[in-house]
XYZ file of C-alpha atoms in Angstrom:
651
model
C 42.667 19.460 -29.728
C 41.948 19.222 -25.986
C 42.825 22.858 -25.295
C 40.781 24.107 -28.257
C 37.807 22.106 -27.080
C 38.127 23.528 -23.567
C 38.432 27.056 -24.906
C 35.353 26.645 -27.080
C 33.429 25.211 -24.123
C 34.454 28.179 -21.987
C 33.325 30.630 -24.709
C 29.998 28.834 -24.970
C 29.591 29.079 -21.196
C 30.345 32.804 -21.329
C 27.727 33.273 -24.063
C 25.270 31.269 -21.944
C 25.775 33.517 -18.917
C 25.686 36.692 -21.025
C 22.458 35.582 -22.689
C 20.839 35.135 -19.263
C 22.091 38.559 -18.064
C 20.900 40.333 -21.200
C 17.418 38.858 -20.865
C 16.927 40.665 -17.549
C 15.748 37.565 -15.690
C 15.660 37.722 -11.918
C 16.994 34.724 -9.995
C 13.855 34.303 -7.876
C 11.628 32.628 -10.509
C 14.263 30.035 -11.273
C 14.803 29.283 -7.600
C 11.060 29.044 -7.042
C 10.675 26.857 -10.084
C 13.259 24.310 -8.998
C 11.719 24.008 -5.530
C 8.407 22.614 -6.791
C 7.998 19.330 -4.927
C 6.296 17.421 -7.710
C 7.255 18.440 -11.214
C 7.600 17.001 -14.656
C 10.976 16.913 -16.330
C 9.298 18.261 -19.448
C 8.229 21.478 -17.760
C 11.563 21.852 -16.057
C 13.308 21.508 -19.394
C 10.848 24.007 -20.872
C 11.839 26.546 -18.253
C 15.562 25.975 -18.868
C 14.944 26.364 -22.586
C 13.172 29.647 -21.992
C 16.142 30.981 -20.055
C 18.618 29.660 -22.617
C 17.041 31.403 -25.607
C 16.657 34.628 -23.673
C 12.886 34.839 -23.204
C 11.611 37.764 -21.177
C 10.089 37.827 -17.711
C 6.597 37.332 -19.126
C 7.586 33.909 -20.413
C 8.967 32.953 -17.015
C 5.703 34.028 -15.384
C 3.854 31.840 -17.882
C 6.092 28.955 -16.872
C 5.186 29.607 -13.233
C 1.495 29.329 -14.087
C 2.150 26.059 -15.911
C 4.110 24.822 -12.908
C 1.261 25.624 -10.519
C -1.260 23.838 -12.719
C 1.008 20.843 -13.001
C 1.646 20.821 -9.258
C -2.105 20.711 -8.577
C -2.512 17.949 -11.126
C 0.300 15.956 -9.574
C -0.920 16.482 -6.005
C -2.504 13.029 -6.194
C 0.627 11.449 -7.584
C 2.583 8.960 -5.534
C 5.707 10.462 -3.966
C 8.539 8.051 -3.312
C 10.219 8.522 0.071
C 13.716 7.246 0.739
C 14.935 6.208 4.184
C 18.345 7.825 4.656
C 19.926 7.028 8.037
C 21.559 9.781 10.048
C 25.274 9.020 10.011
C 25.615 10.564 13.459
C 23.442 7.745 14.827
C 25.530 4.980 13.223
C 28.611 3.514 14.874
C 31.022 2.079 12.291
C 33.437 1.168 15.113
C 30.909 -0.994 16.961
C 32.727 -4.027 18.346
C 29.783 -6.340 18.992
C 27.819 -7.377 22.066
C 29.708 -8.922 24.985
C 27.992 -11.691 26.916
C 27.477 -10.546 30.491
C 27.294 -12.975 33.418
C 25.637 -10.387 35.631
C 22.379 -11.566 37.125
C 19.219 -9.912 35.811
C 16.955 -9.461 38.832
C 13.445 -10.728 38.317
C 10.170 -11.323 40.111
C 7.561 -13.995 39.479
C 3.870 -13.350 40.066
C 1.075 -15.863 39.929
C -1.763 -14.964 37.595
C -5.278 -14.508 38.993
C -6.435 -16.812 36.187
C -5.015 -18.120 32.951
C -4.854 -15.806 29.904
C -7.463 -16.244 27.214
C -5.969 -17.978 24.185
C -7.697 -18.544 20.832
C -6.115 -20.915 18.326
C -6.901 -20.958 14.586
C -9.819 -23.123 13.547
C -9.807 -25.598 10.673
C -10.912 -22.939 8.162
C -8.197 -20.515 9.342
C -5.309 -22.343 7.722
C -3.642 -19.696 5.531
C -0.274 -18.104 6.180
C -2.046 -14.840 6.989
C -4.002 -16.572 9.756
C -0.922 -18.320 11.100
C 1.069 -15.126 11.372
C -1.820 -13.139 12.843
C -2.473 -15.697 15.591
C 1.168 -16.619 16.173
C 2.447 -13.058 16.678
C -0.531 -11.804 18.693
C 0.834 -10.083 21.821
C -1.489 -10.733 24.770
C 0.136 -8.031 26.907
C -1.433 -4.617 26.296
C 0.325 -1.476 27.480
C -1.115 1.969 28.065
C 1.305 4.473 26.426
C 0.054 7.274 28.691
C 0.639 5.518 32.035
C 2.855 2.548 30.977
C 0.444 0.229 32.798
C 0.350 -3.349 31.547
C -2.885 -5.334 31.094
C -3.900 -8.858 30.150
C -7.274 -10.604 29.559
C -8.067 -13.910 31.258
C -10.246 -16.852 30.211
C -13.255 -15.251 31.916
C -12.792 -12.162 29.724
C -11.728 -10.058 32.714
C -9.122 -7.336 32.145
C -6.402 -7.175 34.812
C -3.800 -4.440 35.306
C -0.399 -5.077 36.920
C 1.226 -2.757 39.453
C 5.043 -3.170 39.343
C 5.471 -1.396 42.678
C 3.358 -3.867 44.638
C 3.613 -6.808 42.194
C -0.152 -7.225 42.314
C -3.011 -7.474 39.826
C -6.236 -5.479 39.843
C -9.386 -6.290 37.874
C -10.608 -3.197 35.995
C -13.397 -4.500 33.730
C -15.108 -7.596 32.404
C -15.794 -7.747 28.679
C -19.520 -8.392 28.044
C -20.121 -11.762 26.424
C -22.474 -11.235 23.480
C -21.239 -14.255 21.512
C -20.251 -17.795 22.285
C -16.773 -18.811 21.206
C -16.996 -20.413 17.754
C -14.569 -21.490 15.009
C -13.443 -18.476 12.989
C -13.184 -16.089 15.932
C -10.089 -14.117 16.913
C -8.301 -13.262 20.157
C -9.637 -10.550 22.435
C -7.597 -7.395 22.347
C -7.759 -3.756 23.321
C -6.306 -0.457 22.135
C -5.799 2.840 23.949
C -7.359 5.664 21.936
C -6.797 8.517 24.409
C -5.962 9.071 28.113
C -9.566 8.188 29.030
C -10.925 6.058 26.145
C -10.163 2.391 25.453
C -11.478 0.251 22.588
C -12.043 -3.468 23.238
C -13.092 -6.295 20.924
C -14.231 -9.751 21.972
C -12.820 -11.286 18.788
C -16.308 -12.456 17.837
C -17.643 -9.349 16.120
C -18.452 -6.830 18.879
C -16.607 -3.556 19.417
C -16.843 -1.828 22.811
C -15.955 1.792 23.516
C -15.007 2.086 27.186
C -14.758 5.144 29.425
C -11.787 4.556 31.745
C -11.651 8.047 33.277
C -8.161 8.783 34.593
C -6.190 5.552 34.202
C -3.355 6.771 36.428
C -5.630 5.673 39.305
C -5.541 1.911 38.805
C -8.374 1.178 41.212
C -10.995 2.959 39.094
C -13.445 0.742 37.267
C -14.169 1.063 33.570
C -17.580 1.474 31.971
C -18.823 0.830 28.429
C -20.410 3.796 26.602
C -21.085 2.269 23.182
C -21.096 -1.166 21.534
C -21.652 -2.240 17.946
C -20.913 -4.935 15.373
C -19.180 -2.844 12.698
C -18.536 -5.539 10.067
C -21.433 -7.886 10.762
C -22.792 -10.124 13.472
C -20.533 -12.916 14.633
C -17.746 -11.795 12.291
C -14.544 -11.500 14.284
C -11.670 -9.066 13.940
C -8.703 -7.602 15.813
C -7.886 -3.952 16.485
C -4.805 -2.590 14.743
C -5.026 1.004 16.000
C -7.466 3.514 17.465
C -7.378 7.245 18.029
C -9.808 9.737 19.570
C -9.548 13.104 17.797
C -11.889 16.124 17.804
C -14.953 14.273 19.066
C -14.492 11.320 16.713
C -13.159 7.873 17.542
C -11.324 6.184 14.676
C -10.666 2.437 14.774
C -8.739 0.219 12.371
C -10.016 -3.365 12.392
C -8.386 -6.340 10.667
C -9.769 -9.693 9.597
C -8.731 -12.298 7.019
C -11.226 -13.036 4.273
C -11.344 -15.591 1.470
C -12.171 -14.335 -2.016
C -12.951 -16.210 -5.224
C -10.819 -15.015 -8.134
C -11.518 -15.837 -11.763
C -8.511 -17.324 -13.525
C -7.604 -19.173 -16.677
C -8.272 -22.472 -14.901
C -11.549 -21.367 -13.339
C -12.273 -19.939 -9.914
C -9.548 -19.968 -7.277
C -9.787 -18.944 -3.638
C -7.354 -16.461 -2.159
C -6.993 -15.147 1.380
C -6.618 -11.391 1.727
C -6.173 -8.907 4.570
C -9.219 -6.684 5.026
C -8.958 -3.492 7.085
C -12.163 -1.737 8.129
C -11.859 1.902 9.178
C -14.795 2.787 11.426
C -15.448 6.323 12.679
C -17.736 6.808 15.697
C -18.975 10.231 16.794
C -19.481 11.024 20.457
C -18.127 12.594 23.614
C -17.778 11.129 27.087
C -20.649 11.827 29.487
C -22.765 12.859 26.510
C -25.229 10.811 24.507
C -25.733 9.460 21.992
C -22.735 7.800 20.323
C -23.162 6.658 16.741
C -21.278 5.323 13.738
C -20.405 8.139 11.328
C -18.604 6.379 8.492
C -17.221 3.041 7.343
C -14.289 2.553 5.002
C -12.660 -0.640 3.810
C -9.206 -1.440 2.434
C -8.123 -4.761 0.928
C -4.693 -6.200 0.192
C -3.169 -9.596 -0.408
C -0.239 -9.448 1.993
C 0.551 -9.587 5.707
C 0.090 -6.377 7.671
C 3.366 -5.549 9.419
C 2.337 -2.118 10.662
C -0.808 0.022 10.673
C -1.434 3.386 12.302
C -3.543 6.483 11.932
C -2.070 9.839 11.055
C -2.317 12.064 14.162
C -5.183 14.066 12.594
C -6.851 10.888 11.250
C -6.866 12.134 7.644
C -4.781 9.201 6.421
C -3.445 5.820 7.480
C 0.103 4.451 7.457
C 0.303 0.782 6.455
C 3.249 -1.514 5.856
C 2.704 -4.853 4.129
C 4.282 -7.012 1.465
C 1.525 -5.886 -0.933
C -0.007 -2.416 -1.119
C -3.625 -2.024 -0.035
C -6.328 0.030 -1.710
C -9.733 1.379 -0.750
C -12.698 -0.710 -1.870
C -15.566 1.149 -0.151
C -16.254 4.429 1.643
C -19.608 5.524 3.056
C -18.630 9.221 2.983
C -16.729 9.723 -0.272
C -17.424 7.627 -3.329
C -14.440 5.799 -4.756
C -13.554 6.709 -8.319
C -12.329 3.645 -10.142
C -9.281 4.015 -12.340
C -10.709 2.969 -15.708
C -7.905 4.337 -17.833
C -7.143 2.282 -20.893
C -3.817 0.496 -20.908
C -1.079 2.609 -22.364
C 0.019 1.634 -25.841
C 3.745 1.419 -26.295
C 4.775 4.244 -28.649
C 6.224 3.387 -32.024
C 10.002 3.721 -32.247
C 10.888 6.301 -34.908
C 14.580 6.762 -34.177
C 17.522 5.183 -32.354
C 20.518 6.902 -30.778
C 23.921 6.137 -29.307
C 26.067 8.341 -27.112
C 29.744 8.575 -26.265
C 31.605 10.926 -23.978
C 31.752 13.769 -26.503
C 29.025 13.175 -29.114
C 25.702 11.543 -29.945
C 24.657 9.671 -33.066
C 21.009 9.575 -34.147
C 19.591 7.231 -36.799
C 16.220 7.796 -38.459
C 14.886 5.188 -40.915
C 13.750 6.692 -44.233
C 12.227 5.416 -47.445
C 14.529 4.416 -50.278
C 13.198 7.160 -52.567
C 14.102 9.989 -50.141
C 16.790 12.363 -51.433
C 18.864 15.007 -49.643
C 16.601 17.753 -50.917
C 13.665 16.136 -49.059
C 15.423 16.390 -45.693
C 15.560 19.481 -43.489
C 17.495 19.375 -40.203
C 17.290 22.388 -37.864
C 19.512 22.196 -34.785
C 20.004 24.805 -32.041
C 21.844 24.608 -28.759
C 18.918 23.023 -26.939
C 16.542 21.766 -29.631
C 16.338 19.681 -32.774
C 13.785 19.412 -35.577
C 13.917 16.911 -38.445
C 11.526 17.177 -41.404
C 11.363 14.587 -44.178
C 9.254 15.280 -47.273
C 7.295 17.956 -45.395
C 6.494 15.732 -42.400
C 8.040 16.467 -38.982
C 9.637 13.211 -37.888
C 11.431 14.398 -34.760
C 11.094 17.610 -32.776
C 11.734 18.618 -29.175
C 14.048 19.985 -26.521
C 17.382 18.238 -26.041
C 18.328 16.934 -22.610
C 21.535 18.989 -22.528
C 23.319 21.555 -24.693
C 25.070 20.729 -27.948
C 27.379 22.683 -30.250
C 25.123 23.352 -33.228
C 28.048 24.512 -35.382
C 29.583 21.036 -35.304
C 26.404 19.180 -36.272
C 26.547 17.092 -39.451
C 24.287 14.547 -41.120
C 24.575 12.018 -43.905
C 22.012 10.097 -45.956
C 22.526 6.455 -46.842
C 20.025 4.025 -48.390
C 17.156 3.654 -45.925
C 18.824 5.594 -43.097
C 19.530 9.196 -42.005
C 22.475 9.606 -39.645
C 22.958 12.765 -37.527
C 25.984 13.469 -35.303
C 25.583 15.963 -32.450
C 28.537 17.260 -30.402
C 28.069 17.675 -26.657
C 29.025 20.905 -24.935
C 29.442 19.211 -21.544
C 31.739 16.345 -22.567
C 31.683 13.284 -20.332
C 28.116 13.906 -19.176
C 25.916 10.929 -20.058
C 22.332 11.718 -21.091
C 19.432 9.619 -19.793
C 17.368 10.613 -22.843
C 17.879 12.447 -26.120
C 14.620 14.404 -26.410
C 13.055 15.471 -23.135
C 9.874 13.491 -22.513
C 10.001 11.702 -25.878
C 9.354 7.955 -25.784
C 9.718 7.345 -29.510
C 13.444 6.768 -29.349
C 15.507 3.706 -28.505
C 18.979 4.035 -27.044
C 21.687 1.758 -28.381
C 24.579 1.065 -26.033
C 28.115 1.599 -27.220
C 29.657 -1.887 -27.757
C 33.042 -0.687 -26.511
C 31.475 0.647 -23.306
C 29.527 -2.564 -22.772
C 32.674 -4.650 -23.141
C 34.573 -2.421 -20.711
C 31.862 -2.717 -18.060
C 31.682 -6.468 -18.618
C 35.411 -6.813 -18.010
C 35.238 -4.719 -14.834
C 32.401 -6.779 -13.356
C 33.474 -10.202 -14.592
C 35.005 -11.148 -11.226
C 31.623 -10.702 -9.487
C 30.071 -13.426 -11.629
C 32.890 -15.926 -11.391
C 31.989 -19.552 -10.642
C 35.435 -20.263 -9.211
C 36.670 -19.273 -5.794
C 39.578 -16.843 -5.820
C 42.583 -17.866 -3.759
C 43.598 -14.312 -2.957
C 47.195 -14.662 -4.124
C 49.528 -11.744 -4.848
C 48.025 -9.770 -1.931
C 44.780 -9.273 -3.825
C 41.539 -9.440 -1.851
C 39.474 -12.509 -2.791
C 36.388 -11.981 -4.893
C 32.863 -12.270 -3.557
C 31.814 -15.868 -2.987
C 28.175 -16.750 -2.253
C 29.332 -19.748 -0.187
C 30.560 -17.312 2.471
C 27.013 -16.088 3.171
C 25.154 -17.234 6.264
C 21.440 -17.969 6.508
C 20.793 -14.696 8.341
C 22.295 -12.786 5.400
C 19.654 -14.106 3.022
C 17.294 -11.472 1.707
C 13.680 -11.985 2.865
C 11.344 -13.368 0.226
C 8.669 -10.783 1.003
C 9.524 -7.185 0.185
C 7.461 -4.785 2.253
C 6.221 -1.353 1.286
C 5.185 1.433 3.632
C 2.434 3.633 2.218
C 0.357 6.620 3.222
C -3.276 6.177 2.141
C -5.290 9.397 1.983
C -8.904 9.191 3.153
C -10.198 11.928 0.840
C -9.123 10.791 -2.623
C -8.334 7.163 -1.594
C -4.926 7.341 -3.248
C -1.420 6.374 -2.146
C 0.109 9.803 -1.617
C 3.527 8.552 -0.431
C 5.355 5.264 -0.672
C 8.507 3.888 0.946
C 10.063 0.915 -0.799
C 11.514 -1.328 1.893
C 13.217 -3.638 -0.589
C 16.594 -3.132 1.059
C 15.293 -2.841 4.619
C 14.010 -5.943 6.391
C 11.137 -5.241 8.759
C 12.082 -5.986 12.387
C 9.489 -4.627 14.847
C 7.325 -1.660 15.928
C 7.470 0.265 19.192
C 5.557 3.209 20.658
C 8.050 5.848 21.768
C 5.610 8.576 22.867
C 1.912 8.617 23.719
C -0.321 10.060 21.016
C 2.227 9.554 18.222
C 2.259 6.748 15.662
C 4.449 3.795 16.653
C 8.052 3.952 15.525
C 9.252 1.332 13.057
C 12.525 -0.545 13.207
C 14.021 -1.842 9.965
C 17.353 -3.367 9.091
C 20.044 -1.201 7.509
C 23.055 -3.314 6.565
C 23.762 -5.132 9.856
C 22.248 -2.433 12.068
C 18.644 -1.847 13.131
C 17.456 1.726 12.582
C 14.444 3.125 14.420
C 12.308 5.596 12.442
C 9.588 7.846 13.827
C 6.735 8.522 11.398
C 5.127 11.950 11.583
C 2.205 13.715 9.957
C 2.509 14.914 6.366
C 3.154 18.624 5.871
C 0.105 20.000 4.054
C 2.024 22.869 2.432
C 5.088 21.061 1.117
C 3.563 17.555 0.816
C 6.607 16.232 2.679
C 6.073 13.098 4.767
C 8.668 13.240 7.573
C 10.137 9.908 8.644
C 12.983 10.659 11.043
C 15.838 8.387 12.073
C 15.757 8.604 15.888
C 17.852 5.677 17.097
C 20.028 2.701 16.197
C 20.679 -0.726 17.660
C 24.106 -1.515 16.282
C 24.501 -4.923 14.597
C 21.016 -5.923 15.799
C 19.766 -6.490 12.261
C 22.304 -9.289 11.957
C 21.594 -10.599 15.459
C 17.817 -10.660 15.047
C 18.004 -12.509 11.740
C 19.892 -15.350 13.419
C 17.157 -15.973 16.015
C 14.980 -18.490 14.220
C 12.686 -19.183 17.210
C 11.892 -15.530 17.953
C 8.290 -14.582 18.642
C 8.386 -11.016 19.989
C 10.891 -8.188 19.617
C 10.415 -5.114 21.825
C 12.260 -2.025 23.031
C 11.400 0.680 25.624
C 10.590 4.303 24.695
C 14.118 5.459 25.604
C 15.633 2.715 23.363
C 18.106 1.776 26.110
C 17.877 -1.912 25.200
C 16.101 -4.317 22.871
C 14.752 -7.754 23.765
C 13.984 -10.881 21.727
C 11.588 -13.460 23.165
C 11.523 -16.982 21.835
C 8.269 -18.887 21.670
C 9.238 -20.405 25.024
C 11.961 -20.502 27.649
C 14.556 -17.965 26.368
C 14.798 -14.166 26.348
C 17.751 -12.298 24.824
C 18.614 -8.773 26.015
C 20.895 -6.384 24.128
C 21.815 -3.135 25.846
C 23.096 0.059 24.283
C 26.856 0.689 24.796
C 27.708 2.052 28.242
C 30.905 3.580 29.584
C 33.524 1.281 31.105
C 34.633 2.337 34.560
C 37.999 0.544 34.546
C 40.839 0.314 32.040
C 39.934 -2.071 29.192
C 41.785 -2.720 25.952
C 41.225 -4.839 22.878
C 43.509 -7.882 22.946
C 44.112 -7.857 19.205
C 44.564 -4.171 18.418
C 45.519 -2.821 21.826
C 42.998 -0.005 21.383
C 41.408 1.291 24.572
C 37.747 0.329 24.847
C 35.652 3.184 26.214
C 32.198 1.586 25.864
C 30.839 -1.944 25.974
C 27.463 -3.207 24.735
C 26.263 -6.021 26.998
C 24.195 -9.047 26.075
C 22.149 -11.045 28.603
C 20.644 -14.479 28.153
C 17.638 -15.043 30.417
C 16.253 -18.537 30.851
C 12.721 -18.788 32.223
C 11.975 -21.394 34.860
C 8.879 -22.652 33.042
C 8.708 -24.286 29.624
C 5.243 -22.889 28.937
C 4.651 -20.752 25.885
C 5.375 -17.029 26.017
C 2.114 -15.228 25.243
C 3.110 -11.574 25.604
C 6.021 -9.228 26.095
C 6.399 -5.525 26.847
C 9.391 -3.289 27.580
C 9.605 -0.119 29.652
C 12.646 1.890 30.667
C 12.890 0.072 34.011
C 11.140 -3.262 33.474
C 10.670 -6.045 30.968
C 7.362 -7.888 31.410
C 6.827 -11.446 30.152
C 3.435 -13.204 30.155
C 3.402 -16.982 29.973
C 0.570 -19.470 30.293
C 0.998 -19.712 34.064
C 3.396 -17.043 35.341
C 3.935 -13.301 34.977
C 7.626 -12.267 34.971
C 9.046 -8.851 35.794
C 12.737 -8.209 35.022
C 14.393 -5.158 36.579
C 16.529 -3.455 33.925
C 16.657 0.155 35.104
C 19.783 1.877 36.352
């Protein structure tokens, strides 16, 4: 029986290939068709059906036209992007970090004046407020010159020169508002090599001309100021970018909304991002606001950045955001009616070699009222002149072996698969009127295979068998985070989510700017490692959103999760090390593996160790709170309430 079945399958395959050759179809249309980035399975199956039945080139051209129309229609559809690490950047033989007793050279500098610190007021009590204030980094770094700045209590901006260990005042933020409850911390963002955006945290946005910032002694000057979201309404700057004569700024504040519920009105805090675009050029007047856009979401903002051409924004949060207003392009509300679940008209069950379909019928239906037409790739069932089921099959069947029987109230059809062992995800392509019934024997087999994973008893591991998984062996740092983040690309033209990355299996760790002018890189956990991904601009032709794996900190995902008192996590642009700063006192340094100069072997295995990854524990002399942290290739800067630390980490 097995050999006959294989012979028949081979003959069917030969007829399939001969049918394609006789139709005169060129391979190019098929190749082009499969490469469509966004395509419906229905149209793909339609094309395969056309080739299978031997349609001519004109039919294939018609399918191309349908594909183009469908591709344009689906251009606004959300494309799911998967983060796949580069195996070349993973080290499965990583042997952990070794605590080093080498001294990390440092230098302490006294601050000209204390840093400005704003604490949440009584009405800023939500978790969103707590995280926004608690993780605010009060050290600001210029990605073009790697100069570090901080703002003091007098609202003066100071730059630090690591060569001379001295501070230099570059500008004083104008005070248009008195500090009141509900305000935010001052912060600044570097939009270009000569433009900086500063906010006083009380509602005013300043655009500052810094000229060439490589000369630290040059003073800054304001060219434009405004209150983009209202007078005395504070915000922080998430990102800014100066592109083609337009300055784009992303501003964040937490707002409280009243939501109607079954128990009346309830208040809810949400994250509100305002996208302001200002037109103007340096040394030319006037500057003016061009457009205002607003996005709202209910979760914490982990990451926000403009696309390099400022046509979209990249946002990571535990809840997706959406546009609520746009002064340039009106927002089209999605008022589609909720989809009604289709009525089930048939059920089906599949095994390795056949499929069984059941269609309910009336008791007065006879065999003469039923007409079943089956081909290799299609099926049509007519009962009493009404078409009950019709469409293209997911895969090929042997129509010669099809049989059906009629019993009271039910029509049963048995279809034989050509590709035996191939499980179908659906019977009719694109049809939602069917319900799949699982094979009881298959369900029982799977249950038996997975029973040990659900056991309530701990295996002893006797008879040289590995013990089963036991949840009691998990540590706290292995627990999956309660909030599952998503990374989205929001388009400014149609206000839709064009791409989405589900970070359900990747815990968010930190962000770091690797190159000036590019969006910050993101670092997420992959198993026990920490993978660094560089986000790039979407390709307009292929609609591909490149997110490239550029580096790995081995086992750092596990290490970072165990640091419960961490406040900041940073790494330099060359990713030579990564640092974790606690809220006070302690700093943990983890270097990339480096070559060992002398002979070193593992005590347990005897294997020669060629590289060692070092870990340093730095203890600050002061117990004051750590307010800011920044990493460069040669230095790690720490800002506390009283002292500025510089750690020398370069080679």
